[in-house]
C-alpha cells in the first residue's frame, strides 16, 4: 500500500510537471508570436505604472524609437525626449488626460538620435488590474494598481504615401501649377474669406495664342516646353500668396489675393509682356516665341460665387483674343 501510494504521488507530480512545462512552452511560443507580430506590424507596446512611474517597452518600441534596450532604460522622461519638441506638450497633455481615465489616439512625430524624424500613431487606455497578484494585499480592504497600457505604430511610410498622393492630386505634373480641382477649392475658400472681410479678389484667365500651331509645327514636346515656360514666367512675377492653376490644355487661371481691378490689370499686363519676351530653345530650330491673351475680372457685389468671377474673366479673355490677341481685357 505504501509503494502504491508513493507511485501515485510521483505519477501525479510527473503529470503536474508535464502540464507546467507545456504551459511554459505555450507561454514562450505566445511571447515569440507577439514579438514577431509586433515586428511585422511595426507595432510597439509599452506600459507605465501610474503610481510608481515604472515603465516597460517592448523590443519593437525600442526599434521604432531608434534606441537599443541595453543602452537606455525606459521611462516617461525618456519617452518625452524622443517626441518631437513641437509635439511634446500635446503628447504630454494626452497622457495626463489618460491618467484621469480618458483614452488617447493621436499621431505625432518622434526624433531619432541621428536627427531623423518619424511619424507614429499612439493609442492608450487606463487599465485597472483588480484581483491580480499586482494588488498589494491589505486585510479588509482592496486597493488596485492602475497602469497605462499603450501601443505605438510607425506610420511614416503611409504618411509619406498620403502626402505624395495628395501632392499629385493638387499639382499638375507637367507645369507644377495647381490642378483644376485644387485651384477651384482654394478659390472658393478665398472667395468666402474675401466676402467675410470685405477685401478685394481678382482672377486672371490666360490662354496661349495659336498654341495648336506650336504643336502642329514643332511637336508636342515643344508644346510641353512652352507650357512649362509660361508657368515659370508667371511664378517669377506673381507673389507667393497668389495661386496659378492649369485648368486644361493651354489655359491657365491665376488667383490674386487682396487685389483690386487696377492692380490686377497691371499684373496681367506685366505677365503679357514677360510671356511675349520669353523664348523656348528648340533643337535644329530658332528659339520659339509666343504670346498670350489675358482676361481680368475682380469680385463685385453681384457675384454670388467664384465661378461667376471666373466666367467673367474667361469672357474677358475671349474679348482679348477677338480684339487681336496678345493683349489684356
Short mmCIF file of C-alpha atoms in Angstrom, two decimals:
data_model
loop_
_atom_site.label_atom_id
_atom_site.label_comp_id
_atom_site.label_asym_id
_atom_site.label_seq_id
_atom_site.Cartn_x
_atom_site.Cartn_y
_atom_site.Cartn_z
CA UNK A 1 0.00 0.00 0.00
CA UNK A 2 2.88 2.37 0.76
CA UNK A 3 4.54 1.60 -2.58
CA UNK A 4 1.28 2.16 -4.44
CA UNK A 5 0.72 5.47 -2.62
CA UNK A 6 4.23 6.68 -3.39
CA UNK A 7 3.94 5.68 -7.07
CA UNK A 8 0.62 7.50 -7.33
CA UNK A 9 2.21 10.59 -5.75
CA UNK A 10 5.10 10.52 -8.22
CA UNK A 11 2.73 9.97 -11.14
CA UNK A 12 0.69 12.99 -10.02
CA UNK A 13 3.84 15.08 -9.61
CA UNK A 14 5.06 13.97 -13.07
CA UNK A 15 1.76 14.91 -14.70
CA UNK A 16 1.74 18.29 -12.93
CA UNK A 17 5.33 18.90 -14.07
CA UNK A 18 4.39 17.99 -17.65
CA UNK A 19 1.44 20.37 -17.56
CA UNK A 20 3.68 23.11 -16.17
CA UNK A 21 6.26 22.51 -18.91
CA UNK A 22 3.53 22.60 -21.56
CA UNK A 23 2.17 25.84 -20.11
CA UNK A 24 5.66 27.38 -20.08
CA UNK A 25 6.21 26.23 -23.67
CA UNK A 26 2.88 27.71 -24.74
CA UNK A 27 3.75 30.96 -22.95
CA UNK A 28 7.15 31.18 -24.69
CA UNK A 29 5.51 30.44 -28.04
CA UNK A 30 2.88 33.11 -27.36
CA UNK A 31 5.56 35.63 -26.40
CA UNK A 32 7.56 34.81 -29.54
CA UNK A 33 4.43 35.15 -31.68
CA UNK A 34 3.72 38.52 -30.08
CA UNK A 35 7.26 39.73 -30.82
CA UNK A 36 7.01 38.56 -34.45
CA UNK A 37 3.54 40.07 -34.86
CA UNK A 38 4.69 43.41 -33.45
CA UNK A 39 7.74 43.42 -35.74
CA UNK A 40 5.64 42.62 -38.83
CA UNK A 41 3.06 45.27 -37.96
CA UNK A 42 5.68 47.79 -36.75
CA UNK A 43 3.62 47.92 -33.59
CA UNK A 44 5.33 48.60 -30.27
CA UNK A 45 3.90 48.08 -26.79
CA UNK A 46 4.62 49.96 -23.57
CA UNK A 47 3.33 50.00 -20.04
CA UNK A 48 3.66 52.61 -17.29
CA UNK A 49 2.69 52.29 -13.68
CA UNK A 50 0.78 55.46 -12.83
CA UNK A 51 1.69 55.29 -9.17
CA UNK A 52 5.42 54.46 -9.35
CA UNK A 53 6.25 55.62 -12.89
CA UNK A 54 7.85 52.24 -13.64
CA UNK A 55 7.85 51.78 -17.43
CA UNK A 56 8.21 48.77 -19.73
CA UNK A 57 8.89 48.94 -23.51
CA UNK A 58 8.69 46.06 -25.95
CA UNK A 59 11.60 45.37 -28.32
CA UNK A 60 9.62 46.85 -31.20
CA UNK A 61 9.06 50.07 -29.25
CA UNK A 62 12.83 50.41 -28.87
CA UNK A 63 13.24 49.81 -32.61
CA UNK A 64 10.59 52.40 -33.51
CA UNK A 65 12.32 54.93 -31.25
CA UNK A 66 15.71 54.11 -32.80
CA UNK A 67 17.12 53.08 -29.40
CA UNK A 68 18.91 50.00 -28.07
CA UNK A 69 17.49 48.21 -24.97
CA UNK A 70 20.94 47.72 -23.47
CA UNK A 71 21.85 51.39 -23.83
CA UNK A 72 18.92 53.15 -22.18
CA UNK A 73 16.30 52.34 -19.58
CA UNK A 74 12.65 53.06 -20.43
CA UNK A 75 10.98 55.88 -18.55
CA UNK A 76 8.35 58.57 -19.04
CA UNK A 77 11.02 61.28 -19.32
CA UNK A 78 12.94 59.24 -21.90
CA UNK A 79 9.76 58.83 -23.89
CA UNK A 80 9.07 62.58 -23.91
CA UNK A 81 12.65 63.27 -25.05
CA UNK A 82 12.02 61.03 -28.08
CA UNK A 83 8.92 63.04 -29.04
CA UNK A 84 9.49 65.97 -31.41
CA UNK A 85 9.78 69.23 -29.40
CA UNK A 86 6.86 70.80 -31.29
CA UNK A 87 4.60 67.83 -30.41
CA UNK A 88 5.90 67.18 -26.88
CA UNK A 89 3.40 69.33 -24.98
CA UNK A 90 0.43 67.92 -26.92
CA UNK A 91 1.51 64.33 -26.28
CA UNK A 92 2.14 65.03 -22.57
CA UNK A 93 -1.33 66.58 -22.24
CA UNK A 94 -2.92 63.48 -23.79
CA UNK A 95 -1.08 61.18 -21.38
CA UNK A 96 -2.04 63.35 -18.42
CA UNK A 97 -5.68 63.11 -19.52
CA UNK A 98 -5.26 59.33 -19.73
CA UNK A 99 -4.25 59.31 -16.07
CA UNK A 100 -7.76 60.62 -15.38
CA UNK A 101 -9.36 57.78 -17.31
CA UNK A 102 -9.53 59.19 -20.86
CA UNK A 103 -8.27 57.15 -23.82
CA UNK A 104 -5.90 58.72 -26.33
CA UNK A 105 -5.49 58.11 -30.05
CA UNK A 106 -3.07 60.57 -31.67
CA UNK A 107 -0.42 60.96 -34.33
CA UNK A 108 2.83 62.70 -33.50
CA UNK A 109 6.46 62.93 -34.57
CA UNK A 110 9.50 61.37 -32.94
CA UNK A 111 13.17 62.22 -33.47
CA UNK A 112 15.90 59.59 -33.79
CA UNK A 113 19.26 60.11 -32.06
CA UNK A 114 20.74 60.94 -35.50
CA UNK A 115 18.15 63.69 -36.09
CA UNK A 116 15.84 61.82 -38.47
CA UNK A 117 12.11 62.31 -37.90
CA UNK A 118 9.35 59.70 -37.99
CA UNK A 119 5.58 59.87 -37.58
CA UNK A 120 3.92 57.46 -35.17
CA UNK A 121 0.35 56.62 -34.19
CA UNK A 122 -0.16 56.26 -30.47
CA UNK A 123 -3.07 54.72 -28.58
CA UNK A 124 -3.53 54.34 -24.87
CA UNK A 125 -6.06 53.32 -22.20
CA UNK A 126 -6.15 53.23 -18.43
CA UNK A 127 -6.41 49.67 -17.08
CA UNK A 128 -7.27 48.73 -13.51
CA UNK A 129 -5.93 45.33 -12.54
CA UNK A 130 -8.37 44.01 -9.97
CA UNK A 131 -7.94 40.70 -8.21
CA UNK A 132 -4.46 40.03 -9.65
CA UNK A 133 -1.12 39.44 -7.96
CA UNK A 134 -0.24 43.05 -8.81
CA UNK A 135 -2.53 44.18 -5.98
CA UNK A 136 -0.91 44.75 -2.61
CA UNK A 137 -2.94 42.78 -0.17
CA UNK A 138 -4.30 44.66 2.87
CA UNK A 139 -6.67 42.79 5.08
CA UNK A 140 -10.18 44.12 4.98
CA UNK A 141 -9.54 46.44 2.05
CA UNK A 142 -8.93 46.19 -1.70
CA UNK A 143 -6.50 48.50 -3.49
CA UNK A 144 -5.95 48.40 -7.24
CA UNK A 145 -2.82 49.49 -9.08
CA UNK A 146 -3.64 51.45 -12.20
CA UNK A 147 -1.45 51.07 -15.19
CA UNK A 148 -1.48 52.77 -18.61
CA UNK A 149 -1.09 50.32 -21.46
CA UNK A 150 -0.33 51.78 -24.90
CA UNK A 151 0.78 50.90 -28.40
CA UNK A 152 2.88 52.85 -30.90
CA UNK A 153 2.78 52.21 -34.63
CA UNK A 154 5.28 53.58 -37.13
CA UNK A 155 3.20 55.10 -39.95
CA UNK A 156 5.88 57.22 -41.64
CA UNK A 157 5.73 55.29 -44.94
CA UNK A 158 1.94 55.51 -45.00
CA UNK A 159 2.06 59.23 -44.28
CA UNK A 160 4.66 59.79 -47.00
CA UNK A 161 2.42 57.93 -49.45
CA UNK A 162 -0.59 60.03 -48.39
CA UNK A 163 1.43 63.25 -48.78
CA UNK A 164 2.70 62.13 -52.19
CA UNK A 165 -0.78 61.23 -53.42
CA UNK A 166 -2.16 64.49 -52.07
CA UNK A 167 0.62 66.43 -53.81
CA UNK A 168 -0.05 64.62 -57.08
CA UNK A 169 -3.78 65.35 -56.79
CA UNK A 170 -3.08 69.05 -56.21
CA UNK A 171 -0.23 69.60 -58.66
CA UNK A 172 -0.20 69.45 -62.44
CA UNK A 173 2.62 67.03 -63.30
CA UNK A 174 3.77 68.95 -66.40
CA UNK A 175 3.84 72.55 -65.19
CA UNK A 176 3.86 72.28 -61.39
CA UNK A 177 0.78 74.52 -61.25
CA UNK A 178 -2.30 73.70 -59.22
CA UNK A 179 -4.72 71.25 -60.81
CA UNK A 180 -8.15 72.47 -61.82
CA UNK A 181 -9.82 70.79 -58.82
CA UNK A 182 -7.37 72.16 -56.26
CA UNK A 183 -7.43 75.65 -57.82
CA UNK A 184 -11.22 75.77 -57.55
CA UNK A 185 -11.10 74.52 -53.94
CA UNK A 186 -8.71 77.30 -52.91
CA UNK A 187 -10.59 79.89 -54.99
CA UNK A 188 -13.87 79.04 -53.23
CA UNK A 189 -12.25 79.44 -49.82
CA UNK A 190 -10.67 82.76 -50.80
CA UNK A 191 -13.99 83.99 -52.19
CA UNK A 192 -15.68 83.27 -48.84
CA UNK A 193 -12.83 84.89 -46.93
CA UNK A 194 -12.90 88.00 -49.14
CA UNK A 195 -16.67 88.30 -48.68
CA UNK A 196 -16.33 87.95 -44.90
CA UNK A 197 -13.60 90.58 -44.52
CA UNK A 198 -14.68 92.85 -47.40
CA UNK A 199 -11.34 92.51 -49.19
CA UNK A 200 -10.60 92.51 -52.93
CA UNK A 201 -10.17 89.38 -55.04
CA UNK A 202 -9.30 89.14 -58.73
CA UNK A 203 -8.96 86.33 -61.24
CA UNK A 204 -6.88 86.25 -64.44
CA UNK A 205 -7.64 83.82 -67.24
CA UNK A 206 -4.65 83.29 -69.51
CA UNK A 207 -4.67 81.42 -72.82
CA UNK A 208 -1.76 81.00 -75.24
CA UNK A 209 -2.30 82.41 -78.72
CA UNK A 210 -2.21 79.94 -81.65
CA UNK A 211 -0.96 77.16 -79.38
CA UNK A 212 -2.25 74.48 -81.78
CA UNK A 213 0.22 75.81 -84.36
CA UNK A 214 3.09 75.18 -81.93
CA UNK A 215 2.11 71.52 -81.51
CA UNK A 216 1.46 71.04 -85.24
CA UNK A 217 4.70 72.73 -86.36
CA UNK A 218 7.20 71.62 -83.69
CA UNK A 219 5.59 68.64 -81.97
CA UNK A 220 4.03 68.05 -78.60
CA UNK A 221 7.37 68.12 -76.80
CA UNK A 222 7.81 71.74 -77.89
CA UNK A 223 4.25 72.38 -76.73
CA UNK A 224 5.08 70.93 -73.30
CA UNK A 225 8.20 73.13 -73.06
CA UNK A 226 6.09 76.15 -73.94
CA UNK A 227 3.57 75.42 -71.17
CA UNK A 228 6.39 74.94 -68.68
CA UNK A 229 7.92 78.25 -69.74
CA UNK A 230 4.60 80.06 -69.23
CA UNK A 231 4.30 78.66 -65.70
CA UNK A 232 7.90 79.65 -64.97
CA UNK A 233 7.36 83.23 -66.21
CA UNK A 234 4.17 83.60 -64.18
CA UNK A 235 5.76 82.33 -60.97
CA UNK A 236 8.57 84.83 -61.44
CA UNK A 237 6.12 87.74 -61.37
CA UNK A 238 3.37 86.58 -59.01
CA UNK A 239 3.52 86.88 -55.22
CA UNK A 240 3.87 83.84 -53.02
CA UNK A 241 0.28 84.14 -51.81
CA UNK A 242 -1.10 84.18 -55.37
CA UNK A 243 -2.11 80.88 -56.96
CA UNK A 244 -1.71 79.75 -60.56
CA UNK A 245 -3.61 76.76 -61.85
CA UNK A 246 -3.67 74.90 -65.14
CA UNK A 247 -7.33 74.39 -65.96
CA UNK A 248 -6.68 72.37 -69.08
CA UNK A 249 -4.66 72.41 -72.30
CA UNK A 250 -3.03 75.84 -72.70
CA UNK A 251 -5.50 77.59 -70.38
CA UNK A 252 -4.28 78.92 -67.02
CA UNK A 253 -6.09 80.70 -64.19
CA UNK A 254 -4.48 82.99 -61.63
CA UNK A 255 -5.99 83.92 -58.27
CA UNK A 256 -4.83 87.32 -56.99
CA UNK A 257 -5.45 87.60 -53.25
CA UNK A 258 -6.49 91.02 -51.88
CA UNK A 259 -6.01 92.62 -55.29
CA UNK A 260 -8.35 95.18 -56.84
CA UNK A 261 -9.10 95.66 -60.54
CA UNK A 262 -6.45 98.31 -61.23
CA UNK A 263 -3.65 96.31 -59.63
CA UNK A 264 -4.91 93.10 -61.27
CA UNK A 265 -4.82 94.73 -64.71
CA UNK A 266 -1.27 95.90 -64.03
CA UNK A 267 -0.20 92.37 -63.07
CA UNK A 268 -1.86 90.96 -66.18
CA UNK A 269 -0.07 93.46 -68.41
CA UNK A 270 3.29 92.61 -66.86
CA UNK A 271 2.58 88.93 -67.42
CA UNK A 272 1.65 89.55 -71.05
CA UNK A 273 4.88 91.47 -71.71
CA UNK A 274 7.01 88.86 -69.92
CA UNK A 275 5.44 85.97 -71.85
CA UNK A 276 5.95 87.76 -75.16
CA UNK A 277 9.63 88.26 -74.31
CA UNK A 278 10.20 84.63 -73.27
CA UNK A 279 11.89 82.10 -75.55
CA UNK A 280 11.80 78.32 -75.71
CA UNK A 281 15.05 76.85 -77.12
CA UNK A 282 14.48 74.12 -79.71
CA UNK A 283 16.89 71.72 -81.37
CA UNK A 284 17.51 72.44 -85.06
CA UNK A 285 15.14 75.42 -84.90
CA UNK A 286 15.35 79.07 -83.85
CA UNK A 287 14.03 79.77 -80.33
CA UNK A 288 10.26 79.63 -80.14
CA UNK A 289 8.42 82.87 -79.28
CA UNK A 290 4.75 83.05 -78.36
CA UNK A 291 2.12 85.39 -76.92
CA UNK A 292 -0.89 85.18 -74.66
CA UNK A 293 -4.29 86.77 -74.23
CA UNK A 294 -5.42 87.56 -70.67
CA UNK A 295 -8.83 88.31 -69.20
CA UNK A 296 -9.19 90.14 -65.87
CA UNK A 297 -12.17 90.09 -63.52
CA UNK A 298 -12.50 91.44 -59.98
CA UNK A 299 -15.09 90.37 -57.43
CA UNK A 300 -18.20 92.56 -57.50
CA UNK A 301 -21.13 92.84 -55.12
CA UNK A 302 -23.35 90.97 -57.57
CA UNK A 303 -21.05 87.92 -57.75
CA UNK A 304 -22.53 85.05 -55.74
CA UNK A 305 -19.62 82.61 -56.06
CA UNK A 306 -16.13 82.25 -57.50
CA UNK A 307 -17.48 80.56 -60.64
CA UNK A 308 -19.10 83.85 -61.68
CA UNK A 309 -15.79 85.73 -61.39
CA UNK A 310 -14.01 83.01 -63.38
CA UNK A 311 -16.75 83.20 -66.00
CA UNK A 312 -16.29 86.99 -66.29
CA UNK A 313 -12.50 86.59 -66.59
CA UNK A 314 -12.97 83.89 -69.22
CA UNK A 315 -15.26 86.11 -71.27
CA UNK A 316 -12.74 88.97 -70.97
CA UNK A 317 -10.02 86.64 -72.25
CA UNK A 318 -12.07 85.81 -75.35
CA UNK A 319 -12.65 89.52 -75.85
CA UNK A 320 -8.88 89.97 -75.82
CA UNK A 321 -8.47 87.23 -78.43
CA UNK A 322 -11.20 88.66 -80.63
CA UNK A 323 -9.54 92.09 -80.39
CA UNK A 324 -6.32 90.83 -81.95
CA UNK A 325 -4.64 88.64 -79.30
CA UNK A 326 -1.53 89.42 -77.24
CA UNK A 327 -3.47 91.83 -75.07
CA UNK A 328 -5.31 92.21 -71.76
CA UNK A 329 -9.04 92.84 -71.44
#
